[in-house]
Amino acid sequence: MTDFNWTRDQFHIPQGMIYLDGNSLGPLPKMAPARVVEMMERQWGEQLITGWNASGWMAQPTRVGDRIARLIGAEPGHVVMGDTLSIKVFQALAAALRLNPNRKVILSDSGNFPSDLYIAEGLIDLLGNGLELRIVAPEDIEDAITEEIAVTLITEVGYTTGRKHDMAKLTARAHKMGVITVWDLAHSAGAVPVDLAGAGADFAVGCTYKYLNGGPGAPAFIYVAPRHAEVAQPALAGWMGHARPFAFEQDYDAGKGIERMRVGTPPVLAMTALEASLDVWDKVDMADIRARSVELCERFIAGVEENCPQLTLCSPRDADVRGSQVSFKFDNGYAVIQALIAEGVIGDFRAPDVMRFGFTPLYTTDKDVDEAIEILTRILRGALWDKPEFLERKAVT
Amino acid sequence: MTDFNWTRDQFHIPQGMIYLDGNSLGPLPKMAPARVVEMMERQWGEQLITGWNASGWMAQPTRVGDRIARLIGAEPGHVVMGDTLSIKVFQALAAALRLNPNRKVILSDSGNFPSDLYIAEGLIDLLGNGLELRIVAPEDIEDAITEEIAVTLITEVGYTTGRKHDMAKLTARAHKMGVITVWDLAHSAGAVPVDLAGAGADFAVGCTYKYLNGGPGAPAFIYVAPRHAEVAQPALAGWMGHARPFAFEQDYDAGKGIERMRVGTPPVLAMTALEASLDVWDKVDMADIRARSVELCERFIAGVEENCPQLTLCSPRDADVRGSQVSFKFDNGYAVIQALIAEGVIGDFRAPDVMRFGFTPLYTTDKDVDEAIEILTRILRGALWDKPEFLERKAVT
């Protein structure tokens, strides 16, 4: 059983803050600064170039990848860290398309994070070979998976409403139709149990700065199913993905399995900060996280609906199809979010009218939820959000 | 006049070590750990998501890019940080090819760093439209720049011998022939004066973990000439390169100028470490660096040639065509480098027989050079390198 009192104590939450934005940027693991300083001073400082082997920097991307693998139901040895999520989307999508060369449609949905769509557009534009990006409504995606589709590019949990797709079901349908799947786990990893191997997912990618608390700009991960690992082409064919990077050969020879998805020199500092968070994650059971997440989300929904009738729930009411966040629509949502932030309750806003709150059992308590509801209620009743200082602020993240 | 006593004091060199490998991984700036901790604790820890604006994380890639711009002769506002060098090579090459769509040959040379060639191979393989990567000897590259060539992909200073191409001359020839140039500055930035604007370079890329001391896996940079900045397509079309990333629009609209070469969420921790080094670089004149670099290299060449007749200089003897490193060939070079490392002199080895030494005026002194020569001489005379402990070790980086 996961000890959530212990996990909460592992993260720094600023005094007086109720942080409901861990779905955007997770908080600082208390051990992370010391861990990074140790890496900088004892490894980089003292070992210098020899740190690549002496401190295991070279193997860090797969070592860390294996720790993520447990959280997303991936087979060990099939996840590697590096780059950013957008880059990993590009790699996965390009590799997936190569596995289905006779089809010309990439299927995604309008609930996908825009960067995934932009990357797909950019790849299509680059290839110039008649590929099409087809975007349907999230609820229509299942029917849209037909024999015409080459690859699905779907984010399991949508960033605005937290709507959660059924990965197993959609993957099964995709395979029946001869379609390759690319799953974006940005709002899934550390948020909901994921079973990539069980679902038979082909490719998956995700970031580590949200629920996984790796810090701003923390590295991304990529998963390639074992059955594709030795045939998938990395598209971004960097030296770290070469079978023998230090032989400095002139021709590219893709490395073994997931290693080929490495590109350039790994980001050791950033991955070291992430490791401090994974020290906590290693002691967490995703089933426990899920149970607490559902409790927290439902507590929040019930409290807000009881006290704030102005707001309309736009996340799924059914926990089975919802990730670890809750969103409400409100015309003046932007100003209300600003007023909440001013009162120490950190949620965020997504245009045009979505107020978004992330629930992260590692460090969010029932008391946080209750206080957030209370403050939100007070703001709405007192129309505190209607003051010029909130209405004038510019939307940022 | 650059104060090299002061600059040396800004870096941590381990007790008793003579570090001649700053061309591979620069040493730790003494201020970097405190700087990173401050960012982690006060920014990430206290500001959390608001740090993107409150601490200027969002603008960090261009802010840092401008500090690099000064060192490479780029126009302000035309360099942006992010990703790794291999990724930036991909972006620059893909964008350059789009500017010359009717030609089918990418020209590089056999002295280029293999990852650049791999990335080119990977891009060609991905595009599948009949592009060819033509690799000639470095000394033949000028003549090989003909009207058949679409893009040159050249590393200004070669990683093995430190051979330096004439950027201005080759760029002029390229333009005369209607060729777009991509310059890799991995061994140039912080090593030799670079004048991208003066040379009329089209694209340039580089890393920051070598002479710029950003730490293992520090982010890369990319330069796009002002005349191309508003037309170049980024190929990796991530949300941070969008004109309005936080509007979360469905269609990609490339951002203004160099901003479009941003891809995913910027690596704030790693860039913060780099900033500590740039605090030193801001007080450095590249002309002073160059003058000291030439002195150090020539002192080393003279001393080694006088005392170690077994070794054969394979770097250019003429400083005008040499970067900031010196390489010697020796059949047992690998074992000798191991013996040197055991004695605290850190150089490195590149197969099959190249012993490579980097000279970095920020922290390398005449005394370092003299002692390195003395130890190398002693090793060769005493055949210390011939001991099993050196012969048995495996080559690593």
Tab-separated table of C-alpha atoms in Angstrom, chain A residues 17-395:
chain	number	residue	atom	x	y	z
A	17	MET	CA	-0.304	27.069	-1.609
A	18	ILE	CA	-2.841	24.523	-2.803
A	19	TYR	CA	-1.267	23.231	-5.969
A	20	LEU	CA	-3.749	21.817	-8.460
A	21	ASP	CA	-1.532	22.217	-11.514
A	22	GLY	CA	0.679	19.160	-11.306
A	23	ASN	CA	-0.828	18.161	-14.639
A	24	SER	CA	1.128	21.057	-16.123
A	25	LEU	CA	4.321	21.191	-14.026
A	26	GLY	CA	4.925	18.896	-11.063
A	27	PRO	CA	6.452	20.304	-7.863
A	28	LEU	CA	10.058	20.050	-6.753
A	29	PRO	CA	11.073	16.761	-5.121
A	30	LYS	CA	12.831	17.827	-1.926
A	31	MET	CA	15.829	15.628	-2.704
A	32	ALA	CA	16.257	16.901	-6.259
A	33	PRO	CA	18.517	19.909	-5.599
A	34	ALA	CA	20.971	17.861	-3.522
A	35	ARG	CA	20.897	15.125	-6.117
A	36	VAL	CA	21.657	17.534	-8.934
A	37	VAL	CA	24.397	19.268	-6.951
A	38	GLU	CA	25.977	15.905	-6.186
A	39	MET	CA	25.916	15.078	-9.893
A	40	MET	CA	27.366	18.461	-10.806
A	41	GLU	CA	30.088	18.580	-8.167
A	42	ARG	CA	31.160	14.969	-7.745
A	43	GLN	CA	30.458	13.662	-11.219
A	44	TRP	CA	30.787	16.513	-13.714
A	45	GLY	CA	33.189	18.490	-11.499
A	46	GLU	CA	35.514	15.695	-10.438
A	47	GLN	CA	35.133	13.036	-13.105
A	48	LEU	CA	34.688	15.311	-16.086
A	49	ILE	CA	34.744	13.332	-19.308
A	50	THR	CA	35.203	10.037	-17.479
A	51	GLY	CA	31.753	10.536	-15.907
A	52	TRP	CA	30.190	9.124	-19.059
A	53	ASN	CA	31.238	5.708	-17.863
A	54	ALA	CA	32.266	6.180	-14.242
A	55	SER	CA	28.889	7.629	-13.284
A	56	GLY	CA	26.854	5.758	-15.838
A	57	TRP	CA	25.688	8.827	-17.772
A	58	MET	CA	25.815	6.863	-20.995
A	59	ALA	CA	23.342	4.270	-19.753
A	60	GLN	CA	21.132	6.792	-17.948
A	61	PRO	CA	18.516	7.085	-20.748
A	62	THR	CA	17.692	3.379	-20.652
A	63	ARG	CA	18.174	3.042	-16.880
A	64	VAL	CA	15.664	5.833	-16.273
A	65	GLY	CA	13.506	4.498	-19.091
A	66	ASP	CA	13.116	1.213	-17.228
A	67	ARG	CA	11.830	3.039	-14.158
A	68	ILE	CA	9.223	4.795	-16.308
A	69	ALA	CA	8.400	1.491	-18.016
A	70	ARG	CA	6.995	0.089	-14.777
A	71	LEU	CA	4.584	3.028	-14.507
A	72	ILE	CA	3.213	2.639	-18.031
A	73	GLY	CA	3.072	-1.131	-18.314
A	74	ALA	CA	5.907	-1.368	-20.789
A	75	GLU	CA	8.215	-4.333	-21.099
A	76	PRO	CA	11.593	-3.637	-19.428
A	77	GLY	CA	14.221	-2.553	-21.935
A	78	HIS	CA	11.734	-0.928	-24.287
A	79	VAL	CA	11.605	2.676	-23.056
A	80	VAL	CA	14.342	5.255	-23.533
A	81	MET	CA	14.602	8.870	-22.401
A	82	GLY	CA	15.670	11.934	-24.350
A	83	ASP	CA	14.725	15.086	-26.201
A	84	THR	CA	11.243	16.542	-25.781
A	85	LEU	CA	7.814	15.067	-26.277
A	86	SER	CA	7.385	16.852	-29.616
A	87	ILE	CA	10.621	15.310	-30.915
A	88	LYS	CA	9.549	11.886	-29.696
A	89	VAL	CA	6.153	12.300	-31.396
A	90	PHE	CA	8.029	13.006	-34.625
A	91	GLN	CA	10.188	9.913	-34.227
A	92	ALA	CA	7.317	7.630	-33.320
A	93	LEU	CA	5.083	8.934	-36.080
A	94	ALA	CA	7.776	8.747	-38.748
A	95	ALA	CA	8.701	5.217	-37.675
A	96	ALA	CA	5.044	4.136	-37.534
A	97	LEU	CA	4.357	5.455	-41.034
A	98	ARG	CA	7.264	3.408	-42.358
A	99	LEU	CA	5.600	0.293	-41.005
A	100	ASN	CA	2.470	1.039	-43.042
A	101	PRO	CA	3.884	2.479	-46.259
A	102	ASN	CA	0.882	1.905	-48.505
A	103	ARG	CA	-1.569	4.009	-46.537
A	104	LYS	CA	-1.784	7.754	-46.551
A	105	VAL	CA	-3.853	8.914	-43.590
A	106	ILE	CA	-2.719	9.852	-40.087
A	107	LEU	CA	-5.727	9.891	-37.782
A	108	SER	CA	-5.945	12.078	-34.709
A	109	ASP	CA	-8.647	13.867	-32.765
A	110	SER	CA	-9.442	17.448	-31.960
A	111	GLY	CA	-8.800	16.812	-28.276
A	112	ASN	CA	-5.164	16.047	-28.962
A	113	PHE	CA	-2.526	18.458	-27.727
A	114	PRO	CA	-1.798	20.882	-30.554
A	115	SER	CA	1.931	20.154	-30.641
A	116	ASP	CA	1.204	16.579	-31.697
A	117	LEU	CA	-0.895	17.879	-34.564
A	118	TYR	CA	1.746	20.465	-35.498
A	119	ILE	CA	4.444	17.816	-35.547
A	120	ALA	CA	2.267	15.644	-37.787
A	121	GLU	CA	1.603	18.604	-40.095
A	122	GLY	CA	5.332	19.364	-40.181
A	123	LEU	CA	6.197	15.764	-41.025
A	124	ILE	CA	3.571	15.642	-43.774
A	125	ASP	CA	4.867	18.902	-45.178
A	126	LEU	CA	8.428	17.616	-45.037
A	127	LEU	CA	7.640	14.306	-46.712
A	128	GLY	CA	5.492	15.916	-49.397
A	129	ASN	CA	4.204	12.528	-50.487
A	130	GLY	CA	0.480	13.020	-50.211
A	131	LEU	CA	-0.037	12.086	-46.585
A	132	GLU	CA	-3.121	13.499	-44.935
A	133	LEU	CA	-3.788	14.399	-41.306
A	134	ARG	CA	-7.398	13.610	-40.508
A	135	ILE	CA	-8.772	15.114	-37.320
A	136	VAL	CA	-12.091	13.925	-35.956
A	137	ALA	CA	-13.940	14.630	-32.723
A	138	PRO	CA	-12.677	12.464	-29.839
A	139	GLU	CA	-15.977	10.607	-29.642
A	140	ASP	CA	-15.758	9.712	-33.328
A	141	ILE	CA	-12.246	8.322	-33.276
A	142	GLU	CA	-13.169	4.674	-32.885
A	143	ASP	CA	-15.359	4.605	-35.973
A	144	ALA	CA	-12.784	6.593	-37.892
A	145	ILE	CA	-10.181	3.856	-37.471
A	146	THR	CA	-10.631	2.131	-40.807
A	147	GLU	CA	-8.500	0.283	-43.318
A	148	GLU	CA	-7.675	3.635	-44.896
A	149	ILE	CA	-5.687	4.761	-41.856
A	150	ALA	CA	-1.926	4.263	-41.668
A	151	VAL	CA	-1.319	5.456	-38.120
A	152	THR	CA	-3.375	6.746	-35.213
A	153	LEU	CA	-1.820	9.561	-33.213
A	154	ILE	CA	-3.901	9.759	-30.062
A	155	THR	CA	-3.295	11.305	-26.669
A	156	GLU	CA	-4.845	8.898	-24.192
A	157	VAL	CA	-5.969	11.591	-21.746
A	158	GLY	CA	-6.979	14.917	-23.299
A	159	TYR	CA	-5.287	18.042	-21.949
A	160	THR	CA	-8.405	20.233	-21.672
A	161	THR	CA	-11.131	18.045	-20.196
A	162	GLY	CA	-9.189	15.007	-19.055
A	163	ARG	CA	-11.306	12.787	-21.303
A	164	LYS	CA	-9.663	9.356	-21.407
A	165	HIS	CA	-9.665	7.096	-24.430
A	166	ASP	CA	-9.874	3.325	-24.060
A	167	MET	CA	-6.376	2.370	-25.165
A	168	ALA	CA	-7.007	-1.380	-25.246
A	169	LYS	CA	-10.186	-1.080	-27.253
A	170	LEU	CA	-8.862	1.455	-29.764
A	171	THR	CA	-5.620	-0.450	-30.193
A	172	ALA	CA	-7.515	-3.684	-30.793
A	173	ARG	CA	-9.636	-1.984	-33.417
A	174	ALA	CA	-6.579	-0.399	-34.990
A	175	HIS	CA	-4.845	-3.739	-35.315
A	176	LYS	CA	-7.966	-5.343	-36.758
A	177	MET	CA	-7.879	-2.618	-39.418
A	178	GLY	CA	-4.131	-2.967	-39.986
A	179	VAL	CA	-3.376	0.389	-38.358
A	180	ILE	CA	-0.270	1.239	-36.303
A	181	THR	CA	-0.857	3.134	-33.043
A	182	VAL	CA	1.129	5.984	-31.524
A	183	TRP	CA	-0.058	6.825	-28.007
A	184	ASP	CA	0.810	10.092	-26.301
A	185	LEU	CA	0.922	9.548	-22.548
A	186	ALA	CA	1.624	13.151	-21.499
A	187	HIS	CA	-1.398	13.210	-19.192
A	188	SER	CA	-1.327	9.474	-18.437
A	189	ALA	CA	2.141	8.658	-17.104
A	190	GLY	CA	1.887	8.922	-13.333
A	191	ALA	CA	-1.779	9.929	-13.615
A	192	VAL	CA	-3.570	6.720	-14.502
A	193	PRO	CA	-2.514	3.080	-14.762
A	194	VAL	CA	-1.307	2.380	-18.290
A	195	ASP	CA	-0.764	-1.075	-19.704
A	196	LEU	CA	1.080	-0.638	-22.977
A	197	ALA	CA	2.087	-4.266	-23.229
A	198	GLY	CA	-1.373	-5.505	-22.340
A	199	ALA	CA	-3.036	-3.191	-24.815
A	200	GLY	CA	-0.582	-4.182	-27.523
A	201	ALA	CA	0.339	-0.550	-28.216
A	202	ASP	CA	2.839	-0.117	-31.014
A	203	PHE	CA	4.531	3.162	-30.035
A	204	ALA	CA	4.092	5.470	-27.066
A	205	VAL	CA	5.642	8.757	-26.026
A	206	GLY	CA	5.302	11.043	-23.056
A	207	CYS	CA	6.815	13.800	-20.998
A	208	THR	CA	8.081	13.748	-17.434
A	209	TYR	CA	7.502	17.281	-16.181
A	210	LYS	CA	3.808	16.859	-15.368
A	211	TYR	CA	2.749	14.024	-13.043
A	212	LEU	CA	6.300	12.634	-12.990
A	213	ASN	CA	7.734	15.848	-11.477
A	214	GLY	CA	10.942	15.976	-13.501
A	215	GLY	CA	11.132	19.767	-13.615
A	216	PRO	CA	10.558	22.367	-16.340
A	217	GLY	CA	11.658	20.934	-19.670
A	218	ALA	CA	12.479	17.489	-18.239
A	219	PRO	CA	13.258	14.891	-20.916
A	220	ALA	CA	10.645	12.858	-22.749
A	221	PHE	CA	10.357	9.106	-23.214
A	222	ILE	CA	9.563	6.821	-26.097
A	223	TYR	CA	8.347	3.224	-26.130
A	224	VAL	CA	8.542	0.866	-29.078
A	225	ALA	CA	6.794	-2.489	-28.830
A	226	PRO	CA	9.216	-5.437	-28.812
A	227	ARG	CA	7.803	-6.720	-32.122
A	228	HIS	CA	8.802	-3.469	-33.845
A	229	ALA	CA	11.952	-2.656	-31.920
A	230	GLU	CA	14.428	-4.169	-34.347
A	231	VAL	CA	12.734	-2.933	-37.508
A	232	ALA	CA	11.532	0.563	-36.597
A	233	GLN	CA	13.614	3.301	-38.230
A	234	PRO	CA	14.410	6.184	-35.866
A	235	ALA	CA	14.137	8.929	-38.553
A	236	LEU	CA	16.284	11.162	-36.353
A	237	ALA	CA	19.375	9.041	-36.798
A	238	GLY	CA	21.779	10.480	-34.258
A	239	TRP	CA	25.043	8.996	-33.101
A	240	MET	CA	23.709	7.859	-29.725
A	241	GLY	CA	21.299	5.578	-31.572
A	242	HIS	CA	24.098	4.032	-33.598
A	243	ALA	CA	25.034	0.421	-32.887
A	244	ARG	CA	28.616	1.533	-32.184
A	245	PRO	CA	28.614	5.272	-31.471
A	246	PHE	CA	32.244	5.384	-30.412
A	247	ALA	CA	33.535	3.588	-33.455
A	248	PHE	CA	32.815	6.850	-35.321
A	249	GLU	CA	31.894	4.982	-38.467
A	250	GLN	CA	30.804	6.911	-41.530
A	251	ASP	CA	27.557	4.991	-42.135
A	252	TYR	CA	24.587	4.773	-39.827
A	253	ASP	CA	23.795	1.371	-38.392
A	254	ALA	CA	20.771	1.464	-36.087
A	255	GLY	CA	21.449	0.278	-32.542
A	256	LYS	CA	19.778	-2.645	-30.868
A	257	GLY	CA	16.076	-2.227	-30.068
A	258	ILE	CA	15.031	0.887	-28.222
A	259	GLU	CA	18.635	2.193	-28.189
A	260	ARG	CA	18.149	3.340	-31.787
A	261	MET	CA	15.583	5.901	-30.642
A	262	ARG	CA	18.340	7.795	-28.844
A	263	VAL	CA	19.523	10.761	-30.871
A	264	GLY	CA	22.098	13.141	-29.395
A	265	THR	CA	24.080	13.437	-26.190
A	266	PRO	CA	21.762	12.728	-23.242
A	267	PRO	CA	20.665	15.560	-20.916
A	268	VAL	CA	22.378	14.335	-17.758
A	269	LEU	CA	21.493	17.228	-15.439
A	270	ALA	CA	17.810	17.147	-16.273
A	271	MET	CA	17.607	13.383	-16.033
A	272	THR	CA	19.293	13.487	-12.650
A	273	ALA	CA	16.576	15.803	-11.318
A	274	LEU	CA	14.001	13.392	-12.700
A	275	GLU	CA	15.698	10.503	-10.910
A	276	ALA	CA	15.003	12.209	-7.568
A	277	SER	CA	11.296	12.087	-8.368
A	278	LEU	CA	11.520	8.495	-9.578
A	279	ASP	CA	12.981	7.555	-6.192
A	280	VAL	CA	9.503	8.387	-4.904
A	281	TRP	CA	7.675	6.804	-7.828
A	282	ASP	CA	9.590	3.561	-7.301
A	283	LYS	CA	7.680	3.151	-4.025
A	284	VAL	CA	4.265	3.884	-5.502
A	285	ASP	CA	1.645	1.489	-6.783
A	286	MET	CA	-0.272	2.935	-9.734
A	287	ALA	CA	-3.453	1.193	-8.564
A	288	ASP	CA	-3.239	3.134	-5.292
A	289	ILE	CA	-2.622	6.349	-7.201
A	290	ARG	CA	-5.656	5.692	-9.327
A	291	ALA	CA	-7.951	4.961	-6.382
A	292	ARG	CA	-6.898	8.152	-4.578
A	293	SER	CA	-7.061	10.178	-7.789
A	294	VAL	CA	-10.669	9.140	-8.346
A	295	GLU	CA	-11.519	9.995	-4.740
A	296	LEU	CA	-9.922	13.423	-5.000
A	297	CYS	CA	-11.535	14.224	-8.350
A	298	GLU	CA	-14.993	13.120	-7.208
A	299	ARG	CA	-14.682	15.058	-3.974
A	300	PHE	CA	-13.857	18.149	-5.982
A	301	ILE	CA	-16.656	17.651	-8.502
A	302	ALA	CA	-19.231	17.100	-5.761
A	303	GLY	CA	-18.093	20.119	-3.758
A	304	VAL	CA	-17.966	22.470	-6.719
A	305	GLU	CA	-21.300	21.344	-8.093
A	306	GLU	CA	-22.894	21.809	-4.694
A	307	ASN	CA	-21.423	25.262	-4.065
A	308	CYS	CA	-20.703	26.818	-7.437
A	309	PRO	CA	-23.717	26.363	-9.699
A	310	GLN	CA	-22.294	28.917	-12.139
A	311	LEU	CA	-19.691	26.362	-13.280
A	312	THR	CA	-20.391	23.535	-15.707
A	313	LEU	CA	-18.433	20.319	-15.494
A	314	CYS	CA	-16.770	19.627	-18.840
A	315	SER	CA	-14.713	16.639	-17.758
A	316	PRO	CA	-16.377	13.255	-18.059
A	317	ARG	CA	-18.459	12.506	-14.987
A	318	ASP	CA	-17.614	8.832	-15.256
A	319	ALA	CA	-14.199	8.199	-13.715
A	320	ASP	CA	-13.594	5.312	-16.107
A	321	VAL	CA	-13.216	7.723	-19.000
A	322	ARG	CA	-11.468	10.507	-17.090
A	323	GLY	CA	-7.806	11.044	-16.305
A	324	SER	CA	-6.542	12.729	-13.138
A	325	GLN	CA	-7.878	16.216	-13.759
A	326	VAL	CA	-11.210	17.992	-13.562
A	327	SER	CA	-12.280	20.890	-15.773
A	328	PHE	CA	-15.187	23.270	-15.531
A	329	LYS	CA	-16.452	25.733	-18.074
A	330	PHE	CA	-17.274	29.276	-17.084
A	331	ASP	CA	-17.462	32.386	-19.253
A	332	ASN	CA	-15.342	34.349	-16.803
A	333	GLY	CA	-13.119	31.372	-16.126
A	334	TYR	CA	-9.936	33.236	-16.894
A	335	ALA	CA	-10.577	35.907	-14.267
A	336	VAL	CA	-11.661	33.308	-11.736
A	337	ILE	CA	-8.450	31.343	-12.230
A	338	GLN	CA	-6.481	34.561	-11.680
A	339	ALA	CA	-8.423	35.229	-8.474
A	340	LEU	CA	-7.787	31.658	-7.316
A	341	ILE	CA	-4.066	32.004	-7.973
A	342	ALA	CA	-4.049	35.236	-5.981
A	343	GLU	CA	-5.593	33.267	-3.106
A	344	GLY	CA	-2.982	30.518	-3.366
A	345	VAL	CA	-5.032	27.952	-5.268
A	346	ILE	CA	-3.137	27.133	-8.435
A	347	GLY	CA	-5.205	25.806	-11.287
A	348	ASP	CA	-4.956	26.880	-14.895
A	349	PHE	CA	-6.995	28.151	-17.761
A	350	ARG	CA	-7.357	26.943	-21.304
A	351	ALA	CA	-9.060	29.217	-23.817
A	352	PRO	CA	-11.820	29.991	-24.377
A	353	ASP	CA	-13.480	29.138	-21.059
A	354	VAL	CA	-11.964	26.068	-19.413
A	355	MET	CA	-10.810	26.095	-15.775
A	356	ARG	CA	-8.549	23.124	-15.256
A	357	PHE	CA	-7.532	21.449	-11.997
A	358	GLY	CA	-5.105	18.557	-11.686
A	359	PHE	CA	-5.318	16.047	-8.843
A	360	THR	CA	-2.089	14.374	-7.932
A	361	PRO	CA	-2.328	11.924	-5.004
A	362	LEU	CA	1.403	11.998	-4.365
A	363	TYR	CA	0.979	15.372	-2.683
A	364	THR	CA	-2.693	16.462	-2.901
A	365	THR	CA	-4.881	15.825	0.159
A	366	ASP	CA	-8.603	15.863	0.905
A	367	LYS	CA	-7.960	19.022	2.896
A	368	ASP	CA	-6.454	20.679	-0.184
A	369	VAL	CA	-9.569	19.780	-2.140
A	370	ASP	CA	-11.915	21.067	0.535
A	371	GLU	CA	-10.044	24.346	0.905
A	372	ALA	CA	-9.894	24.837	-2.842
A	373	ILE	CA	-13.677	24.386	-3.043
A	374	GLU	CA	-14.148	26.822	-0.188
A	375	ILE	CA	-11.975	29.496	-1.764
A	376	LEU	CA	-13.521	28.994	-5.185
A	377	THR	CA	-16.980	29.309	-3.652
A	378	ARG	CA	-16.001	32.486	-1.838
A	379	ILE	CA	-14.537	33.981	-5.008
A	380	LEU	CA	-17.649	33.243	-7.034
A	381	ARG	CA	-20.074	34.428	-4.351
A	382	GLY	CA	-18.137	37.589	-3.658
A	383	ALA	CA	-17.394	38.144	-7.332
A	384	LEU	CA	-13.767	38.733	-6.276
A	385	TRP	CA	-12.747	37.734	-9.790
A	386	ASP	CA	-14.577	40.764	-11.146
A	387	LYS	CA	-11.900	43.149	-9.880
A	388	PRO	CA	-9.755	44.939	-12.443
A	389	GLU	CA	-6.535	43.265	-11.264
A	390	PHE	CA	-7.853	39.886	-12.359
A	391	LEU	CA	-9.632	40.946	-15.494
A	392	GLU	CA	-6.620	42.834	-16.822
A	393	ARG	CA	-4.031	40.103	-16.492
A	394	LYS	CA	-2.856	38.386	-19.618
A	395	ALA	CA	-3.204	34.638	-20.099
